[in-house]
PDB file of C-alpha atoms in Angstrom:
ATOM      1  CA  MET W   1      78.560 138.459 116.364  1.00  0.00           C
ATOM      2  CA  LYS W   2      78.499 136.321 113.243  1.00  0.00           C
ATOM      3  CA  PRO W   3      75.151 134.564 112.652  1.00  0.00           C
ATOM      4  CA  HIS W   4      75.245 130.839 113.429  1.00  0.00           C
ATOM      5  CA  VAL W   5      73.703 127.976 111.488  1.00  0.00           C
ATOM      6  CA  TYR W   6      73.090 124.819 113.508  1.00  0.00           C
ATOM      7  CA  VAL W   7      73.130 121.569 111.550  1.00  0.00           C
ATOM      8  CA  LEU W   8      70.984 118.879 113.203  1.00  0.00           C
ATOM      9  CA  SER W   9      71.091 115.277 112.025  1.00  0.00           C
ATOM     10  CA  ASP W  10      70.254 111.815 113.291  1.00  0.00           C
ATOM     11  CA  SER W  11      73.450 110.631 111.554  1.00  0.00           C
ATOM     12  CA  VAL W  12      76.805 112.397 111.133  1.00  0.00           C
ATOM     13  CA  GLY W  13      75.227 115.477 109.533  1.00  0.00           C
ATOM     14  CA  GLU W  14      77.411 115.572 106.445  1.00  0.00           C
ATOM     15  CA  THR W  15      74.511 115.751 103.987  1.00  0.00           C
ATOM     16  CA  ALA W  16      72.836 118.653 105.790  1.00  0.00           C
ATOM     17  CA  GLU W  17      76.111 120.545 106.175  1.00  0.00           C
ATOM     18  CA  LEU W  18      76.945 120.231 102.465  1.00  0.00           C
ATOM     19  CA  VAL W  19      73.535 121.615 101.484  1.00  0.00           C
ATOM     20  CA  ILE W  20      73.808 124.452 104.008  1.00  0.00           C
ATOM     21  CA  LYS W  21      77.318 125.395 102.912  1.00  0.00           C
ATOM     22  CA  ALA W  22      76.152 125.448  99.304  1.00  0.00           C
ATOM     23  CA  GLY W  23      73.500 127.945 100.360  1.00  0.00           C
ATOM     24  CA  LEU W  24      75.911 129.998 102.466  1.00  0.00           C
ATOM     25  CA  SER W  25      78.288 130.298  99.524  1.00  0.00           C
ATOM     26  CA  GLN W  26      75.726 132.671  98.012  1.00  0.00           C
ATOM     27  CA  PHE W  27      76.025 134.948 101.049  1.00  0.00           C
ATOM     28  CA  ASN W  28      79.800 134.928 101.611  1.00  0.00           C
ATOM     29  CA  ASN W  29      80.778 131.918 103.771  1.00  0.00           C
ATOM     30  CA  ALA W  30      83.191 133.949 105.900  1.00  0.00           C
ATOM     31  CA  GLU W  31      80.351 135.884 107.540  1.00  0.00           C
ATOM     32  CA  TYR W  32      78.662 132.836 109.065  1.00  0.00           C
ATOM     33  CA  VAL W  33      79.486 130.066 111.534  1.00  0.00           C
ATOM     34  CA  THR W  34      78.201 126.494 111.117  1.00  0.00           C
ATOM     35  CA  ARG W  35      77.888 124.128 114.072  1.00  0.00           C
ATOM     36  CA  ARG W  36      77.096 120.465 113.503  1.00  0.00           C
ATOM     37  CA  VAL W  37      74.905 118.593 116.040  1.00  0.00           C
ATOM     38  CA  PRO W  38      75.069 114.919 114.996  1.00  0.00           C
ATOM     39  CA  TYR W  39      73.197 111.827 116.204  1.00  0.00           C
ATOM     40  CA  VAL W  40      70.099 113.667 117.404  1.00  0.00           C
ATOM     41  CA  GLU W  41      67.873 111.096 119.101  1.00  0.00           C
ATOM     42  CA  ASP W  42      65.753 113.047 121.576  1.00  0.00           C
ATOM     43  CA  GLU W  43      63.811 116.249 122.087  1.00  0.00           C
ATOM     44  CA  GLU W  44      66.240 117.526 124.736  1.00  0.00           C
ATOM     45  CA  THR W  45      69.056 117.816 122.171  1.00  0.00           C
ATOM     46  CA  ILE W  46      66.711 119.712 119.871  1.00  0.00           C
ATOM     47  CA  ASP W  47      65.731 122.070 122.699  1.00  0.00           C
ATOM     48  CA  GLU W  48      69.402 122.802 123.387  1.00  0.00           C
ATOM     49  CA  ALA W  49      70.076 123.565 119.709  1.00  0.00           C
ATOM     50  CA  ILE W  50      67.074 125.907 119.518  1.00  0.00           C
ATOM     51  CA  GLN W  51      68.258 127.732 122.627  1.00  0.00           C
ATOM     52  CA  LEU W  52      71.724 128.165 121.122  1.00  0.00           C
ATOM     53  CA  ALA W  53      70.156 129.510 117.933  1.00  0.00           C
ATOM     54  CA  ILE W  54      68.219 132.071 120.008  1.00  0.00           C
ATOM     55  CA  GLU W  55      71.347 133.165 121.881  1.00  0.00           C
ATOM     56  CA  ASN W  56      73.524 133.426 118.767  1.00  0.00           C
ATOM     57  CA  ASN W  57      71.145 134.970 116.269  1.00  0.00           C
ATOM     58  CA  GLY W  58      71.101 131.650 114.446  1.00  0.00           C
ATOM     59  CA  MET W  59      68.986 129.387 112.321  1.00  0.00           C
ATOM     60  CA  ILE W  60      68.690 125.607 112.041  1.00  0.00           C
ATOM     61  CA  GLY W  61      68.993 123.242 109.122  1.00  0.00           C
ATOM     62  CA  PHE W  62      68.172 119.612 109.791  1.00  0.00           C
ATOM     63  CA  THR W  63      67.999 116.131 108.288  1.00  0.00           C
ATOM     64  CA  LEU W  64      65.919 113.934 110.584  1.00  0.00           C
ATOM     65  CA  VAL W  65      64.182 110.856 109.185  1.00  0.00           C
ATOM     66  CA  ASP W  66      62.024 110.354 112.290  1.00  0.00           C
ATOM     67  CA  PRO W  67      58.778 112.241 111.536  1.00  0.00           C
ATOM     68  CA  VAL W  68      58.106 112.784 115.246  1.00  0.00           C
ATOM     69  CA  LEU W  69      61.443 114.580 115.730  1.00  0.00           C
ATOM     70  CA  ARG W  70      60.966 116.503 112.468  1.00  0.00           C
ATOM     71  CA  ASP W  71      57.595 117.784 113.627  1.00  0.00           C
ATOM     72  CA  TYR W  72      59.041 118.643 117.026  1.00  0.00           C
ATOM     73  CA  VAL W  73      61.818 120.773 115.509  1.00  0.00           C
ATOM     74  CA  ASN W  74      59.379 122.612 113.258  1.00  0.00           C
ATOM     75  CA  LYS W  75      56.897 123.262 116.100  1.00  0.00           C
ATOM     76  CA  GLU W  76      59.420 124.345 118.743  1.00  0.00           C
ATOM     77  CA  ALA W  77      61.488 126.464 116.365  1.00  0.00           C
ATOM     78  CA  LYS W  78      58.379 128.283 115.160  1.00  0.00           C
ATOM     79  CA  GLN W  79      57.290 129.015 118.715  1.00  0.00           C
ATOM     80  CA  ALA W  80      60.777 130.304 119.544  1.00  0.00           C
ATOM     81  CA  GLY W  81      60.932 132.472 116.437  1.00  0.00           C
ATOM     82  CA  VAL W  82      63.893 130.533 115.035  1.00  0.00           C
ATOM     83  CA  GLU W  83      64.130 129.818 111.323  1.00  0.00           C
ATOM     84  CA  ALA W  84      64.347 126.027 110.793  1.00  0.00           C
ATOM     85  CA  ILE W  85      64.758 124.351 107.413  1.00  0.00           C
ATOM     86  CA  ASP W  86      63.729 120.719 106.954  1.00  0.00           C
ATOM     87  CA  ILE W  87      66.189 119.588 104.294  1.00  0.00           C
ATOM     88  CA  MET W  88      65.112 115.977 103.892  1.00  0.00           C
ATOM     89  CA  GLY W  89      61.518 115.741 105.164  1.00  0.00           C
ATOM     90  CA  PRO W  90      59.669 117.245 102.172  1.00  0.00           C
ATOM     91  CA  MET W  91      61.675 115.079  99.764  1.00  0.00           C
ATOM     92  CA  ILE W  92      60.903 111.878 101.687  1.00  0.00           C
ATOM     93  CA  GLN W  93      57.219 112.792 101.802  1.00  0.00           C
ATOM     94  CA  SER W  94      57.105 113.503  98.067  1.00  0.00           C
ATOM     95  CA  MET W  95      58.876 110.227  97.280  1.00  0.00           C
ATOM     96  CA  GLU W  96      56.458 108.345  99.516  1.00  0.00           C
ATOM     97  CA  ARG W  97      53.505 109.803  97.592  1.00  0.00           C
ATOM     98  CA  SER W  98      55.116 109.280  94.208  1.00  0.00           C
ATOM     99  CA  PHE W  99      56.417 105.746  94.785  1.00  0.00           C
ATOM    100  CA  GLY W 100      53.461 104.564  96.837  1.00  0.00           C
ATOM    101  CA  ARG W 101      55.858 103.050  99.359  1.00  0.00           C
ATOM    102  CA  SER W 102      56.761 103.812 102.973  1.00  0.00           C
ATOM    103  CA  PRO W 103      60.312 104.963 103.760  1.00  0.00           C
ATOM    104  CA  ARG W 104      62.547 102.880 106.010  1.00  0.00           C
ATOM    105  CA  LEU W 105      63.143 105.835 108.362  1.00  0.00           C
ATOM    106  CA  GLU W 106      66.610 104.606 109.319  1.00  0.00           C
ATOM    107  CA  PRO W 107      69.326 107.239 109.899  1.00  0.00           C
ATOM    108  CA  GLY W 108      72.627 107.077 108.018  1.00  0.00           C
ATOM    109  CA  LEU W 109      71.517 104.791 105.169  1.00  0.00           C
ATOM    110  CA  VAL W 110      73.139 107.016 102.578  1.00  0.00           C
ATOM    111  CA  HIS W 111      76.530 106.136 104.069  1.00  0.00           C
ATOM    112  CA  THR W 112      75.637 102.483 104.497  1.00  0.00           C
ATOM    113  CA  LEU W 113      74.714 102.198 100.852  1.00  0.00           C
ATOM    114  CA  ASP W 114      77.316 104.554  99.467  1.00  0.00           C
ATOM    115  CA  GLU W 115      80.540 102.661  98.812  1.00  0.00           C
ATOM    116  CA  ASP W 116      82.018 105.861  97.439  1.00  0.00           C
ATOM    117  CA  TYR W 117      81.686 107.448 100.882  1.00  0.00           C
ATOM    118  CA  PHE W 118      83.799 104.747 102.513  1.00  0.00           C
ATOM    119  CA  LYS W 119      86.442 104.988  99.804  1.00  0.00           C
ATOM    120  CA  ARG W 120      86.743 108.709 100.444  1.00  0.00           C
ATOM    121  CA  VAL W 121      87.014 108.201 104.196  1.00  0.00           C
ATOM    122  CA  GLU W 122      89.685 105.542 103.667  1.00  0.00           C
ATOM    123  CA  ALA W 123      91.623 107.838 101.342  1.00  0.00           C
ATOM    124  CA  ILE W 124      91.438 110.741 103.816  1.00  0.00           C
ATOM    125  CA  GLU W 125      92.684 108.542 106.649  1.00  0.00           C
ATOM    126  CA  PHE W 126      95.487 107.317 104.382  1.00  0.00           C
ATOM    127  CA  ALA W 127      96.539 110.889 103.563  1.00  0.00           C
ATOM    128  CA  VAL W 128      96.699 111.772 107.253  1.00  0.00           C
ATOM    129  CA  LYS W 129      98.626 108.638 108.188  1.00  0.00           C
ATOM    130  CA  TYR W 130     101.239 109.040 105.466  1.00  0.00           C
ATOM    131  CA  ASP W 131     101.521 112.824 105.497  1.00  0.00           C
ATOM    132  CA  ASP W 132     104.904 114.537 105.395  1.00  0.00           C
ATOM    133  CA  GLY W 133     106.864 111.285 105.024  1.00  0.00           C
ATOM    134  CA  ARG W 134     106.059 110.141 108.555  1.00  0.00           C
ATOM    135  CA  ASP W 135     105.845 106.492 107.403  1.00  0.00           C
ATOM    136  CA  SER W 136     107.600 105.531 104.186  1.00  0.00           C
ATOM    137  CA  ARG W 137     105.652 102.268 103.976  1.00  0.00           C
ATOM    138  CA  GLY W 138     102.769 104.263 102.587  1.00  0.00           C
ATOM    139  CA  ILE W 139     104.724 104.993  99.402  1.00  0.00           C
ATOM    140  CA  LYS W 140     104.197 101.505  98.005  1.00  0.00           C
ATOM    141  CA  ARG W 141     100.531 101.445  99.015  1.00  0.00           C
ATOM    142  CA  ALA W 142      99.700 104.872  97.592  1.00  0.00           C
ATOM    143  CA  ASP W 143      97.978 105.640  94.305  1.00  0.00           C
ATOM    144  CA  ILE W 144      99.995 108.868  94.095  1.00  0.00           C
ATOM    145  CA  VAL W 145     103.204 109.981  95.789  1.00  0.00           C
ATOM    146  CA  LEU W 146     103.789 113.731  95.970  1.00  0.00           C
ATOM    147  CA  ILE W 147     107.384 114.908  96.258  1.00  0.00           C
ATOM    148  CA  GLY W 148     108.459 118.432  97.105  1.00  0.00           C
ATOM    149  CA  VAL W 149     110.343 120.776  99.380  1.00  0.00           C
ATOM    150  CA  SER W 150     108.584 122.395 102.320  1.00  0.00           C
ATOM    151  CA  ARG W 151     105.633 124.741 101.504  1.00  0.00           C
ATOM    152  CA  THR W 152     104.727 123.323  98.094  1.00  0.00           C
ATOM    153  CA  SER W 153     101.171 122.447  99.230  1.00  0.00           C
ATOM    154  CA  LYS W 154     101.806 118.719  99.578  1.00  0.00           C
ATOM    155  CA  THR W 155      99.425 118.266 102.518  1.00  0.00           C
ATOM    156  CA  PRO W 156      96.415 120.235 101.168  1.00  0.00           C
ATOM    157  CA  LEU W 157      96.898 118.526  97.807  1.00  0.00           C
ATOM    158  CA  SER W 158      96.883 115.117  99.492  1.00  0.00           C
ATOM    159  CA  GLN W 159      93.619 115.953 101.254  1.00  0.00           C
ATOM    160  CA  PHE W 160      92.007 117.383  98.123  1.00  0.00           C
ATOM    161  CA  LEU W 161      92.898 114.290  96.087  1.00  0.00           C
ATOM    162  CA  ALA W 162      91.677 112.065  98.921  1.00  0.00           C
ATOM    163  CA  LEU W 163      88.213 113.537  98.363  1.00  0.00           C
ATOM    164  CA  LYS W 164      88.515 112.080  94.860  1.00  0.00           C
ATOM    165  CA  ARG W 165      89.130 108.668  96.475  1.00  0.00           C
ATOM    166  CA  LEU W 166      92.860 108.625  95.720  1.00  0.00           C
ATOM    167  CA  LYS W 167      95.301 107.376  98.343  1.00  0.00           C
ATOM    168  CA  VAL W 168      98.115 109.911  98.482  1.00  0.00           C
ATOM    169  CA  ALA W 169     101.404 109.831 100.356  1.00  0.00           C
ATOM    170  CA  ASN W 170     103.674 112.855 100.356  1.00  0.00           C
ATOM    171  CA  VAL W 171     107.398 113.050 100.931  1.00  0.00           C
ATOM    172  CA  PRO W 172     109.274 116.207 101.998  1.00  0.00           C
ATOM    173  CA  ILE W 173     112.622 116.755 100.307  1.00  0.00           C
ATOM    174  CA  VAL W 174     115.469 118.007 102.483  1.00  0.00           C
ATOM    175  CA  PRO W 175     119.118 117.910 101.293  1.00  0.00           C
ATOM    176  CA  GLU W 176     120.396 116.651 104.648  1.00  0.00           C
ATOM    177  CA  VAL W 177     117.948 113.744 104.781  1.00  0.00           C
ATOM    178  CA  ASP W 178     118.234 110.763 102.445  1.00  0.00           C
ATOM    179  CA  PRO W 179     114.954 110.122 100.628  1.00  0.00           C
ATOM    180  CA  PRO W 180     113.241 106.845 101.525  1.00  0.00           C
ATOM    181  CA  GLU W 181     114.374 103.843  99.483  1.00  0.00           C
ATOM    182  CA  GLU W 182     110.754 103.149  98.550  1.00  0.00           C
ATOM    183  CA  LEU W 183     110.811 106.200  96.258  1.00  0.00           C
ATOM    184  CA  PHE W 184     113.208 104.376  93.945  1.00  0.00           C
ATOM    185  CA  GLU W 185     111.374 101.065  94.162  1.00  0.00           C
ATOM    186  CA  VAL W 186     107.854 102.095  93.122  1.00  0.00           C
ATOM    187  CA  ASP W 187     106.614 102.757  89.610  1.00  0.00           C
ATOM    188  CA  PRO W 188     107.820 106.312  88.778  1.00  0.00           C
ATOM    189  CA  LYS W 189     104.449 106.935  87.112  1.00  0.00           C
ATOM    190  CA  LYS W 190     102.946 107.068  90.617  1.00  0.00           C
ATOM    191  CA  CYS W 191     105.328 109.831  91.669  1.00  0.00           C
ATOM    192  CA  ILE W 192     104.744 113.527  91.006  1.00  0.00           C
ATOM    193  CA  GLY W 193     107.256 116.225  91.837  1.00  0.00           C
ATOM    194  CA  LEU W 194     106.004 119.650  92.876  1.00  0.00           C
ATOM    195  CA  ARG W 195     108.355 122.323  91.586  1.00  0.00           C
ATOM    196  CA  ILE W 196     108.232 125.976  92.689  1.00  0.00           C
ATOM    197  CA  ASN W 197     110.419 128.922  91.761  1.00  0.00           C
ATOM    198  CA  SER W 198     112.769 130.295  94.374  1.00  0.00           C
ATOM    199  CA  GLU W 199     111.234 133.790  94.594  1.00  0.00           C
ATOM    200  CA  LYS W 200     107.743 132.443  95.201  1.00  0.00           C
ATOM    201  CA  LEU W 201     108.981 129.941  97.779  1.00  0.00           C
ATOM    202  CA  ASN W 202     110.976 132.654  99.547  1.00  0.00           C
ATOM    203  CA  SER W 203     107.852 134.809  99.791  1.00  0.00           C
ATOM    204  CA  ILE W 204     105.701 131.939 101.090  1.00  0.00           C
ATOM    205  CA  ARG W 205     108.242 130.917 103.716  1.00  0.00           C
ATOM    206  CA  ARG W 206     108.783 134.472 104.943  1.00  0.00           C
ATOM    207  CA  GLU W 207     105.045 134.894 105.419  1.00  0.00           C
ATOM    208  CA  ARG W 208     104.906 131.545 107.201  1.00  0.00           C
ATOM    209  CA  LEU W 209     107.604 132.641 109.640  1.00  0.00           C
ATOM    210  CA  LYS W 210     105.796 135.910 110.286  1.00  0.00           C
ATOM    211  CA  SER W 211     102.541 134.079 111.015  1.00  0.00           C
ATOM    212  CA  LEU W 212     104.432 132.063 113.629  1.00  0.00           C
ATOM    213  CA  GLY W 213     105.799 135.241 115.208  1.00  0.00           C
ATOM    214  CA  LEU W 214     109.335 134.526 114.016  1.00  0.00           C
ATOM    215  CA  GLY W 215     111.770 136.714 112.114  1.00  0.00           C
ATOM    216  CA  ASP W 216     111.780 136.282 108.352  1.00  0.00           C
ATOM    217  CA  GLN W 217     115.587 136.091 108.261  1.00  0.00           C
ATOM    218  CA  ALA W 218     115.732 132.513 109.500  1.00  0.00           C
ATOM    219  CA  THR W 219     117.587 129.915 107.434  1.00  0.00           C
ATOM    220  CA  TYR W 220     114.213 128.450 106.443  1.00  0.00           C
ATOM    221  CA  ALA W 221     113.537 131.520 104.265  1.00  0.00           C
ATOM    222  CA  ASN W 222     117.142 132.215 103.231  1.00  0.00           C
ATOM    223  CA  ILE W 223     117.287 132.471  99.438  1.00  0.00           C
ATOM    224  CA  GLN W 224     120.618 130.640  99.208  1.00  0.00           C
ATOM    225  CA  ARG W 225     119.232 127.797 101.294  1.00  0.00           C
ATOM    226  CA  ILE W 226     116.142 127.690  99.069  1.00  0.00           C
ATOM    227  CA  HIS W 227     118.326 127.427  95.943  1.00  0.00           C
ATOM    228  CA  GLU W 228     120.140 124.471  97.525  1.00  0.00           C
ATOM    229  CA  GLU W 229     116.878 122.699  98.341  1.00  0.00           C
ATOM    230  CA  LEU W 230     115.454 123.241  94.856  1.00  0.00           C
ATOM    231  CA  GLU W 231     118.650 122.055  93.205  1.00  0.00           C
ATOM    232  CA  TYR W 232     118.555 118.905  95.323  1.00  0.00           C
ATOM    233  CA  PHE W 233     114.867 118.451  94.435  1.00  0.00           C
ATOM    234  CA  ASP W 234     115.638 118.722  90.690  1.00  0.00           C
ATOM    235  CA  GLN W 235     118.381 116.112  90.967  1.00  0.00           C
ATOM    236  CA  LEU W 236     116.091 113.755  92.842  1.00  0.00           C
ATOM    237  CA  VAL W 237     113.079 113.913  90.495  1.00  0.00           C
ATOM    238  CA  GLN W 238     115.430 113.500  87.538  1.00  0.00           C
ATOM    239  CA  LYS W 239     116.831 110.369  89.148  1.00  0.00           C
ATOM    240  CA  ILE W 240     113.329 109.023  89.834  1.00  0.00           C
ATOM    241  CA  ASN W 241     112.259 110.071  86.322  1.00  0.00           C
ATOM    242  CA  CYS W 242     108.789 111.171  87.392  1.00  0.00           C
ATOM    243  CA  GLU W 243     106.337 113.822  86.246  1.00  0.00           C
ATOM    244  CA  VAL W 244     106.937 117.325  87.607  1.00  0.00           C
ATOM    245  CA  ILE W 245     104.346 120.075  87.979  1.00  0.00           C
ATOM    246  CA  ASP W 246     105.260 123.716  88.497  1.00  0.00           C
ATOM    247  CA  VAL W 247     103.027 124.927  91.349  1.00  0.00           C
ATOM    248  CA  SER W 248     104.548 128.421  91.587  1.00  0.00           C
ATOM    249  CA  HIS W 249     101.395 130.189  90.428  1.00  0.00           C
ATOM    250  CA  LYS W 250      98.765 127.469  90.792  1.00  0.00           C
ATOM    251  CA  ALA W 251      96.045 127.150  93.391  1.00  0.00           C
ATOM    252  CA  VAL W 252      95.682 123.754  95.059  1.00  0.00           C
ATOM    253  CA  GLU W 253      92.584 123.010  92.973  1.00  0.00           C
ATOM    254  CA  GLU W 254      94.451 123.766  89.730  1.00  0.00           C
ATOM    255  CA  THR W 255      97.354 121.498  90.627  1.00  0.00           C
ATOM    256  CA  ALA W 256      94.938 118.756  91.689  1.00  0.00           C
ATOM    257  CA  ASN W 257      93.161 118.948  88.323  1.00  0.00           C
ATOM    258  CA  VAL W 258      96.475 118.578  86.507  1.00  0.00           C
ATOM    259  CA  ILE W 259      97.259 115.503  88.613  1.00  0.00           C
ATOM    260  CA  LEU W 260      93.816 114.024  87.954  1.00  0.00           C
ATOM    261  CA  GLN W 261      94.326 114.496  84.221  1.00  0.00           C
ATOM    262  CA  LEU W 262      97.667 112.716  84.428  1.00  0.00           C
ATOM    263  CA  CYS W 263      96.000 109.852  86.306  1.00  0.00           C
ATOM    264  CA  ARG W 264      93.328 109.481  83.618  1.00  0.00           C
ATOM    265  CA  LYS W 265      95.977 109.314  80.899  1.00  0.00           C
ATOM    266  CA  LYS W 266      97.777 106.552  82.789  1.00  0.00           C
TER     267      LYS W 266
END
């Protein structure tokens, strides 16, 4: 059984989980399971988390601003023989001593005060809503419009860029389907085509079909069909006159960095 790490928080638990994942990265993330327990307000929830940690060979990391609940976690976890790490408590106590002021002890203030957080959430929701061309109205509202045939990493790119507070819409290109009119009405500088070579795309699609339990000889992975799609894609991006990035041998992070650089230049 993989060891579990339980993330307790009196808010959503994002801060604690980020710190814990940063630590786990030093021990190979794939060997551990994280479970978030948000909005902890009582001792019963803490007891349940400690019991789960006992049953699953786990530990606990927590961000609780209430000193009573913090002390309770530390005391009960110690008695149960469960490792528990207070991520925020020592820092709050040190700040209180250093600043000579009492903390507000209100959960979730980092999100209340952090406008950047809300912009990221808004961008993520935007990427989900306007993913895969499901609503062409998003094209005019987007900061970036990604254009590409199927399996060019449009969706993961949209999500990655959303974390950078960019609203991204993506549009799949299929020869039999007319592209949305909005693509030709927006500033072409917002649009970015994702090009991929036919051999790489053929390999990706064949693996995708296999993962779905389907034969890799389907039209979706047919090399002639792929050539047709890519030729149609080239004609379209030329007509739009937008930037094109070759993603054939790039990881999502690499492509995202190229896009971010283009955005800064604009």
